[in-house]
Coordinates of C-alpha atoms and ligand atoms in Angstrom, one line a residue:
X1 CA 0.0 0.0 0.0
X2 CA 2.8 2.4 0.9
X3 CA 4.1 1.8 -2.6
X4 CA 0.7 2.7 -4.1
X5 CA 0.4 5.8 -2.0
X6 CA 3.9 6.9 -3.0
X7 CA 3.1 6.2 -6.6
X8 CA 0.0 8.3 -6.4
X9 CA 1.9 11.2 -4.8
X10 CA 4.6 10.9 -7.5
X11 CA 2.1 11.0 -10.4
X12 CA 0.2 13.8 -8.8
X13 CA 3.5 15.7 -8.4
X14 CA 4.5 15.1 -12.0
X15 CA 1.2 16.7 -13.2
X16 CA 1.1 19.4 -10.6
X17 CA 4.8 20.4 -10.7
X18 CA 4.6 21.3 -14.4
X19 CA 5.1 25.0 -15.1
X20 CA 1.4 25.6 -15.6
X21 CA -0.6 27.2 -12.9
X22 CA -3.8 25.4 -12.1
X23 CA -6.8 26.8 -10.3
X24 CA -8.6 24.7 -7.5
X25 CA -11.2 23.4 -9.9
X26 CA -8.6 22.3 -12.4
X27 CA -6.5 20.7 -9.6
X28 CA -9.6 18.8 -8.4
X29 CA -10.4 17.6 -11.9
X30 CA -6.8 16.6 -12.6
X31 CA -6.5 14.7 -9.3
X32 CA -9.7 12.8 -10.0
X33 CA -8.6 11.9 -13.5
X34 CA -5.2 10.9 -12.1
X35 CA -7.0 8.4 -9.8
X36 CA -8.5 6.8 -12.8
X37 CA -12.0 8.3 -12.7
X38 CA -13.3 8.1 -16.3
X39 CA -17.0 9.0 -15.9
X40 CA -18.8 11.8 -14.0
X41 CA -22.5 12.0 -13.3
X42 CA -23.5 15.5 -12.5
X43 CA -26.0 18.4 -12.5
X44 CA -24.4 21.9 -12.9
X45 CA -25.0 25.2 -11.2
X46 CA -23.4 28.4 -10.0
X47 CA -21.0 27.0 -7.4
X48 CA -19.9 24.3 -9.8
X49 CA -19.3 26.7 -12.8
X50 CA -15.5 26.8 -12.3
X51 CA -15.4 23.0 -12.0
X52 CA -17.5 22.6 -15.2
X53 CA -15.1 25.0 -16.9
X54 CA -12.2 22.8 -15.9
X55 CA -14.1 19.8 -17.2
X56 CA -14.7 21.6 -20.5
X57 CA -10.9 21.4 -21.2
X58 CA -10.7 17.8 -20.3
X59 CA -13.7 16.3 -22.2
X60 CA -11.6 13.9 -24.2
X61 CA -10.4 12.2 -20.9
X62 CA -13.7 11.3 -19.4
X63 CA -17.5 10.8 -20.0
X64 CA -20.0 13.3 -18.6
X65 CA -23.6 12.4 -18.0
X66 CA -25.9 15.2 -16.8
X67 CA -29.2 14.2 -15.2
X68 CA -32.5 16.0 -14.7
X69 CA -32.5 15.9 -10.9
X70 CA -29.6 15.5 -8.5
X71 CA -31.0 12.2 -7.3
X72 CA -30.7 10.9 -10.8
X73 CA -26.9 11.8 -11.0
X74 CA -26.3 10.2 -7.6
X75 CA -28.3 7.0 -8.3
X76 CA -26.4 6.7 -11.6
X77 CA -23.1 6.9 -9.8
X78 CA -24.5 4.3 -7.4
X79 CA -25.6 2.0 -10.2
X80 CA -22.2 2.3 -11.9
X81 CA -20.3 1.7 -8.7
X82 CA -22.5 -1.2 -7.6
X83 CA -22.4 -3.0 -10.9
X84 CA -18.6 -2.8 -11.3
X85 CA -17.4 -2.6 -7.7
X86 CA -15.3 0.4 -8.7
X87 CA -15.5 4.0 -7.4
X88 CA -17.9 6.2 -9.4
X89 CA -18.6 9.9 -8.8
X90 CA -21.4 12.4 -8.9
X91 CA -21.1 16.2 -8.7
X92 CA -23.9 18.6 -7.5
X93 CA -24.4 22.1 -6.1
X94 CA -24.6 22.4 -2.3
X95 CA -27.7 22.8 -0.2
X96 CA -30.8 21.7 -2.1
X97 CA -28.7 20.0 -4.8
X98 CA -26.7 17.9 -2.4
X99 CA -29.8 17.2 -0.3
X100 CA -31.6 16.0 -3.4
X101 CA -28.8 13.5 -3.9
X102 CA -28.7 12.5 -0.2
X103 CA -31.1 9.5 -0.5
X104 CA -28.6 7.9 -2.9
X105 CA -25.8 8.7 -0.5
X106 CA -27.8 6.9 2.3
X107 CA -28.4 4.0 -0.1
X108 CA -24.7 3.7 -1.0
X109 CA -23.7 3.9 2.6
X110 CA -26.2 1.2 3.6
X111 CA -25.4 -1.0 0.7
X112 CA -21.6 -0.6 1.0
X113 CA -21.0 0.9 -2.4
X114 CA -18.0 3.1 -3.3
X115 CA -19.6 6.3 -4.5
X116 CA -17.7 9.6 -4.6
X117 CA -19.9 12.6 -3.7
X118 CA -18.5 15.9 -5.0
X119 CA -20.2 19.1 -3.9
X120 CA -19.9 22.8 -4.5
X121 CA -20.0 25.1 -1.5
X122 CA -20.7 28.7 -0.8
X123 CA -17.5 30.9 -0.5
X124 CA -15.1 29.7 2.1
X125 CA -15.3 32.7 4.5
X126 CA -19.1 32.5 4.4
X127 CA -19.6 28.9 5.4
X128 CA -21.6 28.5 8.6
X129 CA -22.1 32.3 9.0
X130 CA -25.9 32.1 8.6
X131 CA -25.9 35.0 6.1
X132 CA -28.4 33.4 3.8
X133 CA -26.0 32.9 0.9
X134 CA -27.5 31.0 -2.1
X135 CA -27.7 27.2 -1.3
X136 CA -26.3 27.7 2.2
X137 CA -27.0 25.0 4.8
X138 CA -25.2 24.8 8.0
X139 CA -22.4 22.2 8.4
X140 CA -22.9 20.4 5.1
X141 CA -19.6 18.6 5.6
X142 CA -20.9 17.4 9.0
X143 CA -24.1 16.1 7.5
X144 CA -22.1 14.4 4.7
X145 CA -19.9 12.8 7.4
X146 CA -22.9 10.8 8.6
X147 CA -23.4 9.3 5.2
X148 CA -19.8 8.7 4.2
X149 CA -16.6 7.2 5.6
X150 CA -14.5 10.3 4.7
X151 CA -15.8 13.9 4.4
X152 CA -13.6 16.8 3.7
X153 CA -13.8 20.5 2.8
X154 CA -11.0 21.4 0.5
X155 CA -9.8 24.9 1.5
X156 CA -6.9 25.5 -0.9
X157 CA -6.1 24.4 -4.4
X158 CA -2.9 22.7 -3.2
X159 CA -5.0 20.5 -0.9
X160 CA -7.0 19.0 -3.8
X161 CA -4.7 16.2 -5.0
X162 CA -4.0 15.2 -1.4
X163 CA -7.7 15.1 -0.4
X164 CA -8.6 13.2 -3.5
X165 CA -5.8 10.7 -2.8
X166 CA -7.0 10.4 0.8
X167 CA -10.6 9.8 -0.5
X168 CA -9.4 7.0 -2.9
X169 CA -7.4 5.5 -0.1
X170 CA -10.5 5.2 1.9
X171 CA -12.4 3.8 -1.1
X172 CA -9.9 1.0 -1.6
X173 CA -9.6 0.0 2.1
X174 CA -12.0 -1.4 4.6
X175 CA -15.7 -1.4 4.2
X176 CA -16.7 0.2 0.8
X177 CA -18.8 3.2 1.5
X178 CA -19.2 6.7 0.0
X179 CA -16.6 9.5 0.4
X180 CA -17.4 13.2 0.2
X181 CA -15.4 16.2 -1.0
X182 CA -16.6 19.8 -1.2
X183 CA -14.8 22.8 -2.6
X184 CA -15.9 26.5 -2.4
X185 CA -16.1 28.4 -5.7
X186 CA -13.4 30.9 -4.5
X187 CA -11.0 28.0 -3.9
X188 CA -12.0 26.6 -7.3
X189 CA -11.0 29.9 -8.9
X190 CA -7.8 30.5 -6.9
X191 CA -4.7 29.8 -9.0
X192 CA -1.8 28.0 -7.6
X193 CA 1.6 26.7 -8.7
X194 CA 2.2 23.2 -7.4
X195 CA 5.9 23.6 -6.9
X196 CA 6.0 22.3 -3.3
X197 CA 6.5 18.7 -2.5
X198 CA 3.2 17.2 -1.4
X199 CA 3.1 15.8 2.1
X200 CA 2.3 12.2 2.6
X201 CA -1.4 11.2 2.8
X202 CA -2.8 12.2 6.2
X203 CA -3.7 8.6 6.9
X204 CA -2.3 5.6 5.1
X205 CA -4.7 2.7 5.6
X206 CA -3.6 -0.8 5.8
X207 CA -5.3 -4.1 5.2
X208 CA -6.0 -6.2 8.3
X209 CA -3.9 -9.3 8.8
X210 CA -5.8 -12.6 9.2
X211 CA -5.7 -13.8 12.8
X212 CA -4.2 -17.3 12.7
X213 CA -5.7 -18.4 16.0
X214 CA -9.2 -17.4 14.9
X215 CA -8.6 -19.0 11.6
X216 CA -7.7 -22.4 13.3
X217 CA -10.8 -22.1 15.4
X218 CA -12.9 -21.6 12.3
X219 CA -11.3 -24.7 10.7
X220 CA -11.9 -26.8 13.9
X221 CA -15.6 -25.8 14.0
X222 CA -16.1 -26.5 10.3
X223 CA -14.3 -29.8 10.4
X224 CA -16.6 -31.0 13.2
X225 CA -19.8 -29.5 11.8
X226 CA -22.6 -31.9 10.8
X227 CA -24.8 -29.3 9.2
X228 CA -22.7 -26.4 8.1
X229 CA -24.2 -23.5 6.2
X230 CA -22.7 -20.6 4.3
X231 CA -24.3 -17.2 3.9
X232 CA -22.9 -14.6 1.5
X233 CA -23.5 -10.9 1.3
X234 CA -22.2 -7.9 -0.7
X235 CA -18.8 -8.4 0.9
X236 CA -18.4 -11.7 -0.9
X237 CA -19.1 -10.4 -4.4
X238 CA -15.4 -10.7 -5.4
X239 CA -14.8 -14.1 -3.7
X240 CA -17.2 -16.4 -5.5
X241 CA -14.5 -18.8 -6.6
X242 CA -13.4 -19.3 -3.0
X243 CA -16.9 -19.6 -1.6
X244 CA -17.7 -22.3 -4.2
X245 CA -14.5 -24.2 -3.4
X246 CA -15.2 -24.2 0.3
X247 CA -18.9 -25.1 -0.1
X248 CA -18.0 -28.0 -2.3
X249 CA -15.4 -29.3 0.1
X250 CA -17.9 -29.1 3.0
X251 CA -21.0 -29.8 0.9
X252 CA -22.5 -26.8 2.7
X253 CA -25.4 -25.0 1.1
X254 CA -24.9 -21.4 0.1
X255 CA -27.6 -18.8 0.5
X256 CA -27.9 -15.0 -0.2
X257 CA -30.7 -12.6 0.4
X258 CA -30.2 -9.6 -1.9
X259 CA -26.6 -8.3 -1.9
X260 CA -24.9 -11.7 -2.1
X261 CA -26.8 -12.8 -5.2
X262 CA -24.7 -14.3 -8.0
X263 CA -21.7 -14.9 -5.7
X264 CA -22.5 -18.6 -6.4
X265 CA -24.4 -19.3 -9.6
X266 CA -28.1 -20.1 -9.0
X267 CA -27.7 -23.3 -11.0
X268 CA -24.9 -24.6 -8.7
X269 CA -26.3 -27.6 -6.9
X270 CA -25.2 -26.1 -3.5
X271 CA -26.9 -22.7 -4.2
X272 CA -30.2 -22.6 -2.2
X273 CA -33.1 -20.2 -1.8
X274 CA -33.8 -18.0 1.1
X275 CA -36.7 -20.1 2.3
X276 CA -34.5 -23.2 2.1
X277 CA -31.9 -21.4 4.3
X278 CA -34.6 -20.7 6.8
X279 CA -35.6 -24.3 6.9
X280 CA -32.0 -25.5 7.3
X281 CA -31.3 -22.8 10.0
X282 CA -33.3 -24.9 12.5
X283 CA -30.7 -27.7 12.5
X284 CA -27.5 -25.9 11.4
X285 CA -24.6 -26.3 13.9
X286 CA -22.0 -24.1 12.2
X287 CA -22.8 -21.1 10.1
X288 CA -20.1 -19.3 8.1
X289 CA -21.2 -15.7 7.2
X290 CA -19.0 -14.2 4.5
X291 CA -19.3 -10.4 4.0
X292 CA -22.9 -10.4 5.3
X293 CA -24.5 -8.9 8.5
X294 CA -26.6 -12.1 8.8
X295 CA -29.3 -9.8 9.9
X296 CA -32.6 -11.6 9.2
X297 CA -31.3 -15.0 10.3
X298 CA -29.9 -13.7 13.6
X299 CA -32.6 -11.2 14.5
X300 CA -35.7 -13.0 13.1
X301 CA -34.9 -16.7 12.8
X302 CA -33.2 -16.8 16.2
X303 CA -30.0 -18.0 17.8
X304 CA -29.2 -20.7 20.4
X305 CA -26.1 -21.9 22.2
X306 CA -25.7 -24.9 20.0
X307 CA -25.3 -22.7 16.9
X308 CA -21.8 -21.5 16.3
X309 CA -21.3 -18.6 14.0
X310 CA -18.1 -17.7 12.1
X311 CA -18.0 -14.3 10.6
X312 CA -15.7 -13.0 7.9
X313 CA -16.1 -9.2 7.6
X314 CA -13.8 -6.4 6.7
X315 CA -15.4 -4.1 9.3
X316 CA -14.3 -5.0 12.9
X317 CA -17.3 -3.0 14.3
X318 CA -19.6 -5.6 12.7
X319 CA -18.2 -8.3 15.1
X320 CA -20.0 -6.6 18.0
X321 CA -23.4 -6.1 16.4
X322 CA -26.5 -8.2 17.2
X323 CA -24.5 -11.0 18.8
X324 CA -20.9 -11.9 19.2
X325 CA -19.9 -14.6 16.8
X326 CA -17.9 -17.7 18.0
X327 CA -15.1 -16.8 15.6
X328 CA -14.3 -13.4 14.3
X329 CA -12.2 -13.2 11.1
X330 CA -11.7 -9.5 10.3
X331 CA -10.4 -9.0 6.8
X332 CA -11.1 -9.0 3.1
X333 CA -13.3 -12.1 2.3
X334 CA -11.1 -13.4 -0.5
X335 CA -7.9 -13.0 1.5
X336 CA -9.5 -14.8 4.6
X337 CA -10.9 -17.6 2.5
X338 CA -7.6 -18.0 0.7
X339 CA -6.1 -18.7 4.0
X340 CA -9.0 -20.8 5.4
X341 CA -9.4 -23.2 2.5
X342 CA -6.0 -24.9 2.4
X343 CA -6.1 -25.2 6.2
X344 CA -9.5 -26.9 6.0
X345 CA -8.5 -29.1 3.1
X346 CA -5.5 -30.4 5.1
X347 CA -7.7 -31.1 8.1
X348 CA -10.6 -32.9 6.5
X349 CA -11.4 -34.8 3.3
X350 CA -14.0 -33.6 0.9
X351 CA -17.5 -34.7 2.0
X352 CA -19.9 -36.8 0.0
X353 CA -22.4 -34.9 -2.1
X354 CA -25.6 -33.5 -0.6
X355 CA -26.5 -31.9 -3.9
X356 CA -29.7 -34.0 -4.5
X357 CA -31.0 -33.1 -1.0
X358 CA -30.6 -29.3 -1.7
X359 CA -31.9 -29.5 -5.2
X360 CA -35.0 -31.2 -4.0
X361 CA -35.6 -28.5 -1.3
X362 CA -35.1 -25.8 -3.9
X363 CA -37.4 -27.3 -6.4
X364 CA -40.1 -27.7 -3.7
X365 CA -40.0 -24.0 -2.8
X366 CA -39.9 -23.0 -6.5
X367 CA -43.0 -25.1 -7.1
X368 CA -44.8 -23.6 -4.1
X369 CA -44.0 -20.0 -5.2
X370 CA -45.1 -20.7 -8.7
X371 CA -48.5 -21.6 -7.2
X372 CA -48.9 -19.0 -4.4
X373 CA -47.3 -15.9 -6.1
X374 CA -48.0 -17.1 -9.6
X375 CA -48.3 -13.7 -11.4
X376 CA -45.0 -12.3 -10.1
X377 CA -43.2 -15.6 -10.7
X378 CA -44.5 -15.7 -14.3
X379 CA -43.3 -12.1 -14.9
X380 CA -39.9 -12.9 -13.4
X381 CA -39.6 -16.1 -15.4
X382 CA -40.4 -14.1 -18.6
X383 CA -37.6 -11.7 -17.7
X384 CA -35.1 -14.4 -16.8
X385 CA -35.9 -16.3 -20.0
X386 CA -34.8 -13.4 -22.2
X387 CA -32.3 -11.5 -20.1
X388 CA -28.8 -12.8 -21.1
X389 CA -26.8 -14.6 -18.4
X390 CA -24.6 -11.6 -17.8
X391 CA -27.5 -9.1 -18.0
X392 CA -28.3 -6.9 -15.1
X393 CA -31.6 -7.0 -13.1
X394 CA -32.4 -3.9 -11.1
X395 CA -35.0 -4.4 -8.3
X396 CA -37.4 -2.0 -6.7
X397 CA -39.8 -1.7 -3.8
X398 CA -42.6 -3.3 -5.7
X399 CA -44.5 -6.6 -5.8
X400 CA -42.3 -8.2 -8.5
X401 CA -39.2 -6.7 -6.8
X402 CA -40.0 -8.3 -3.5
X403 CA -40.7 -11.6 -5.1
X404 CA -37.3 -11.4 -6.8
X405 CA -35.7 -11.1 -3.3
X406 CA -36.9 -14.7 -2.8
X407 CA -36.5 -16.0 -6.3
X408 CA -34.6 -14.6 -9.3
X409 CA -32.0 -16.9 -10.7
X410 CA -28.7 -14.9 -10.8
X411 CA -25.8 -16.5 -12.5
X412 CA -22.9 -14.0 -12.0
X413 CA -21.6 -11.6 -9.4
X414 CA -23.0 -8.0 -9.3
X415 CA -25.8 -8.8 -11.8
X416 CA -28.6 -8.4 -9.2
X417 CA -28.8 -4.8 -8.3
X418 CA -30.6 -3.7 -5.1
X419 CA -30.9 -0.8 -2.7
X420 CA -30.1 -3.1 0.2
X421 CA -31.6 -2.4 3.6
X422 CA -32.4 1.2 2.8
X423 CA -35.2 -0.2 0.5
X424 CA -35.2 3.1 -1.3
X425 CA -38.3 3.6 -3.3
X426 CA -37.6 5.2 -6.7
X427 CA -33.9 4.4 -6.8
X428 CA -34.4 1.7 -9.5
X429 CA -34.8 3.5 -12.8
X430 CA -32.0 6.1 -12.4
X431 CA -29.7 3.5 -10.9
X432 CA -30.3 1.2 -13.9
X433 CA -29.1 4.1 -16.2
X434 CA -25.8 4.2 -14.3
X435 CA -25.5 0.4 -14.5
X436 CA -26.0 0.8 -18.3
X437 CA -23.5 3.7 -18.6
X438 CA -20.9 1.6 -16.8
X439 CA -21.6 -1.5 -18.8
X440 CA -22.5 -0.2 -22.2
X441 CA -22.7 -3.6 -23.9
X442 CA -24.8 -5.4 -21.3
X443 CA -28.5 -5.9 -21.2
X444 CA -30.1 -4.0 -18.3
X445 CA -33.7 -4.4 -17.1
X446 CA -35.3 -2.3 -14.4
X447 CA -38.5 -3.3 -12.7
X448 CA -40.6 -0.7 -10.9
X449 CA -44.1 -0.1 -9.6
X450 CA -46.0 3.0 -10.9
X451 CA -45.3 4.7 -7.5
X452 CA -41.5 4.1 -7.5
X453 CA -41.0 4.8 -11.2
X454 CA -42.5 8.3 -11.1
X455 CA -39.8 9.3 -8.5
X456 CA -37.3 9.2 -11.3
X457 CA -39.4 9.4 -14.5
X458 CA -37.7 12.7 -15.5
X459 CA -34.6 10.6 -16.2
X460 CA -36.4 9.1 -19.3
X461 CA -34.9 12.2 -20.9
X462 CA -31.4 11.1 -19.7
X463 CA -31.9 7.7 -21.2
X464 CA -32.7 9.3 -24.5
X465 CA -30.1 11.9 -24.4
X466 CA -27.3 9.4 -23.9
X467 CA -29.0 6.5 -25.8
X468 CA -28.9 4.2 -22.8
X469 CA -30.7 1.1 -23.8
X470 CA -32.2 0.2 -20.4
X471 CA -35.6 -1.5 -20.6
X472 CA -37.8 -0.2 -17.9
X473 CA -40.8 -2.4 -16.9
X474 CA -43.4 -0.5 -15.0
X475 CA -46.1 -2.5 -13.2
X476 CA -49.1 -0.2 -13.0
X477 CA -51.7 -0.9 -10.3
X478 CA -52.6 2.7 -9.7
X479 CA -51.6 2.6 -6.1
X480 CA -48.8 2.4 -3.6
X481 CA -49.8 -1.3 -3.6
X482 CA -47.7 -2.5 -0.8
X483 CA -48.8 0.3 1.5
X484 CA -52.5 -0.2 0.5
X485 CA -52.3 -4.0 1.2
X486 CA -51.0 -3.3 4.7
X487 CA -53.8 -0.7 5.3
X488 CA -56.4 -3.3 4.2
X489 CA -54.9 -6.3 6.0
X490 CA -53.5 -4.8 9.2
X491 CA -55.4 -1.6 9.6
X492 CA -58.9 -3.0 9.0
X493 CA -59.3 -1.6 5.5
X494 CA -58.7 2.0 6.5
X495 CA -57.3 2.9 3.1
X496 CA -55.8 6.4 3.1
X497 CA -53.3 8.2 0.9
X498 CA -52.3 5.2 -1.1
X499 CA -54.2 5.6 -4.4
X500 CA -52.3 7.0 -7.4
X501 CA -53.2 9.1 -10.4
X502 CA -51.0 7.9 -13.2
X503 CA -50.0 9.0 -16.7
X504 CA -50.4 6.7 -19.6
X505 CA -46.8 5.4 -19.4
X506 CA -46.6 4.4 -23.1
X507 CA -47.6 7.9 -24.1
X508 CA -45.2 9.4 -21.6
X509 CA -42.3 7.4 -23.0
X510 CA -43.4 8.1 -26.6
X511 CA -43.4 11.9 -25.8
X512 CA -39.6 11.5 -25.3
X513 CA -39.5 9.5 -28.6
X514 CA -38.8 6.4 -26.6
X515 CA -40.0 3.0 -27.8
X516 CA -42.8 1.8 -25.6
X517 CA -45.5 -0.9 -25.5
X518 CA -48.2 -2.1 -23.1
X519 CA -48.2 -5.8 -22.2
X520 CA -51.2 -7.5 -20.6
X521 CA -49.6 -10.9 -19.8
X522 CA -46.3 -12.6 -18.9
X523 CA -46.2 -14.1 -22.4
X524 CA -46.6 -10.7 -24.0
X525 CA -43.9 -9.3 -21.7
X526 CA -41.5 -12.0 -22.7
X527 CA -41.9 -11.1 -26.4
X528 CA -41.8 -7.4 -25.9
X529 CA -38.8 -7.5 -23.6
X530 CA -36.9 -9.8 -26.0
X531 CA -37.5 -7.4 -28.9
X532 CA -36.6 -4.3 -26.8
X533 CA -33.4 -5.9 -25.6
X534 CA -32.5 -6.9 -29.2
X535 CA -33.2 -3.3 -30.4
X536 CA -30.5 -1.9 -28.1
X537 CA -32.5 1.3 -27.6
X538 CA -34.1 2.9 -24.5
X539 CA -37.5 1.4 -23.9
X540 CA -40.4 1.3 -21.5
X541 CA -42.9 -1.5 -21.1
X542 CA -46.1 -0.8 -19.2
X543 CA -47.7 -3.8 -17.5
X544 CA -51.1 -3.1 -16.0
X545 CA -51.7 -5.4 -13.0
X546 CA -54.4 -5.8 -10.4
X547 CA -53.9 -6.8 -6.8
X548 CA -51.0 -9.3 -6.5
X549 CA -50.6 -11.9 -3.9
X550 CA -48.1 -11.1 -1.2
X551 CA -44.5 -12.5 -1.5
X552 CA -43.6 -11.4 2.0
X553 CA -44.1 -14.9 3.5
X554 CA -41.1 -16.0 1.5
X555 CA -39.0 -13.1 2.8
X556 CA -40.0 -12.6 6.4
X557 CA -39.8 -16.0 8.1
X558 CA -40.7 -16.9 11.7
X559 CA -38.3 -17.6 14.6
X560 CA -37.1 -21.2 14.6
X561 CA -34.3 -21.2 17.2
X562 CA -34.1 -20.0 20.7
X563 CA -37.8 -20.2 21.0
Ligands
TPP601 C1 -37.9 6.6 -0.3 C2 -39.1 5.8 0.1 N1 -40.3 6.4 0.4 C3 -41.3 5.7 0.8 C4 -41.2 4.3 1.0 C5 -42.4 3.5 1.5 N2 -42.9 2.6 0.5 C6 -42.5 1.3 0.4 S1 -43.3 0.5 -0.8 C7 -44.2 1.8 -1.2 C8 -45.2 1.7 -2.3 C9 -44.6 1.4 -3.6 O1 -45.6 1.5 -4.6 P1 -45.3 1.1 -6.1 O2 -44.0 1.6 -6.5 O3 -46.4 1.5 -7.0 O4 -45.2 -0.5 -6.0 P2 -46.4 -1.5 -5.6 O5 -46.3 -1.7 -4.1 O6 -47.7 -0.9 -6.1 O7 -46.0 -2.8 -6.3 C10 -43.9 2.9 -0.4 C11 -44.6 4.2 -0.5 C12 -39.9 3.7 0.7 N3 -39.6 2.4 0.9 N4 -38.9 4.5 0.3

């Protein structure tokens, strides 16, 4: 790492120590490009004018996507970062602009996604003076600090390369979470010669070393386990090969809720469904949690003394949450598994196959879901049938989205995109545009309800402007369906505030010159989606639906341990 940091400083110095003077905005742009940033999602405005002017001169070195609302730019950065695992940035004006983007920040923070939030500011001397300067809010950097792992106000042009280097250092170490940088417009305009040697980064982060005693304890538990299970989360997205190897050696089933989808291919005989995991939780004796909080199982399904949990997590703070695991392995999941697997292989022989047992369980839940949540399953099946293996599916807070949490075959890492525990209504469509921008050749499908879709419908313009061939499927039930069902079922039919007035979505898309059709059945959806994906053009498919059966029984499962 020290080498990387030195390299960064050296490269920064080469650029900055040239004879040219750079202003703060140029220094910021240069530093971001130096770190390898090749795309920016943004919405301009007064306090960003010097920055956009700096971008103007550098247009051949990066791609710029401007959105129609700051949430759009921020969700696009989220989608790009989540689908690639690499840092992606958005830039917005301060105050209302940054607050418009803040739900995406919260989503990226919750879902452990490396998003860089760049914000303008009011002039340096006026910050926190309460003078009522345009876009002024008190302590924006303090607010941003609650939604990021590193938040910094850049006060001089010379500070820019160092702050950017610090920010990237944080992005590449520890738990991936957003970082935040702001620069006032007067600092952006201030010219500077970068002829001084840059100091070392203020904090050089290191990767944790795997604890060998804990590692041996994990091996001992796994060797003795009769019914081991593996749970994977977002922190295992890059360690699928290791998880598969370990699972095969132990013949342990692997389960993921949302963020861990695709770590192990759905078609793998050891990959099981969420409902299967709940069933097996009852008799599990050792559970290995890789890059997952193991939140639902521990808090809802229950724990007992005869269940030993081994956690692998990059964030040491996680080891204290909910309940203390029997074994704590702090570190990058791939690095820890690389150390664990050979130790385990030398201590126990590969076990006999349990594939048939798991496949039967899986088929039984699938069959049950095809019966009880038939409409959603048929829509999801239609999507799966035509979405290529490496295509992206972007979920939403809608009936088909919830069902996909319980069943949507995912074959590769990072292909199932979710807002995680924030459950951010309206994140889906703008996020899918970022997924597409970052993966131009991939097929990208976004599913939304009519409620959620309208949060970001203005970004239909962005899809057309940049020719992003996302296919948006909008399920139209003319209500906040999930809210209304709860009002009917749990609040005695006291329906209030949950009906919606909708546009004709086909006409809406057409008014942007976007291809659009209405589909009345899963079969029609299959055909329409297939042609839309083939056409490689932005498209919207409206699917009118009535009341749909609840998929929640497949997601929220009862307590089965410690009862
Ligand atoms: C940002 C945000 N606001 C509000 C909610 C609460 N919420 C969850 S689901 C939902 C209704 C969604 O309606 P729609 O998108 O039409 O999908 P449907 O339930 O009808 O399938 C609401 C309002 C939320 N999860 N996130």
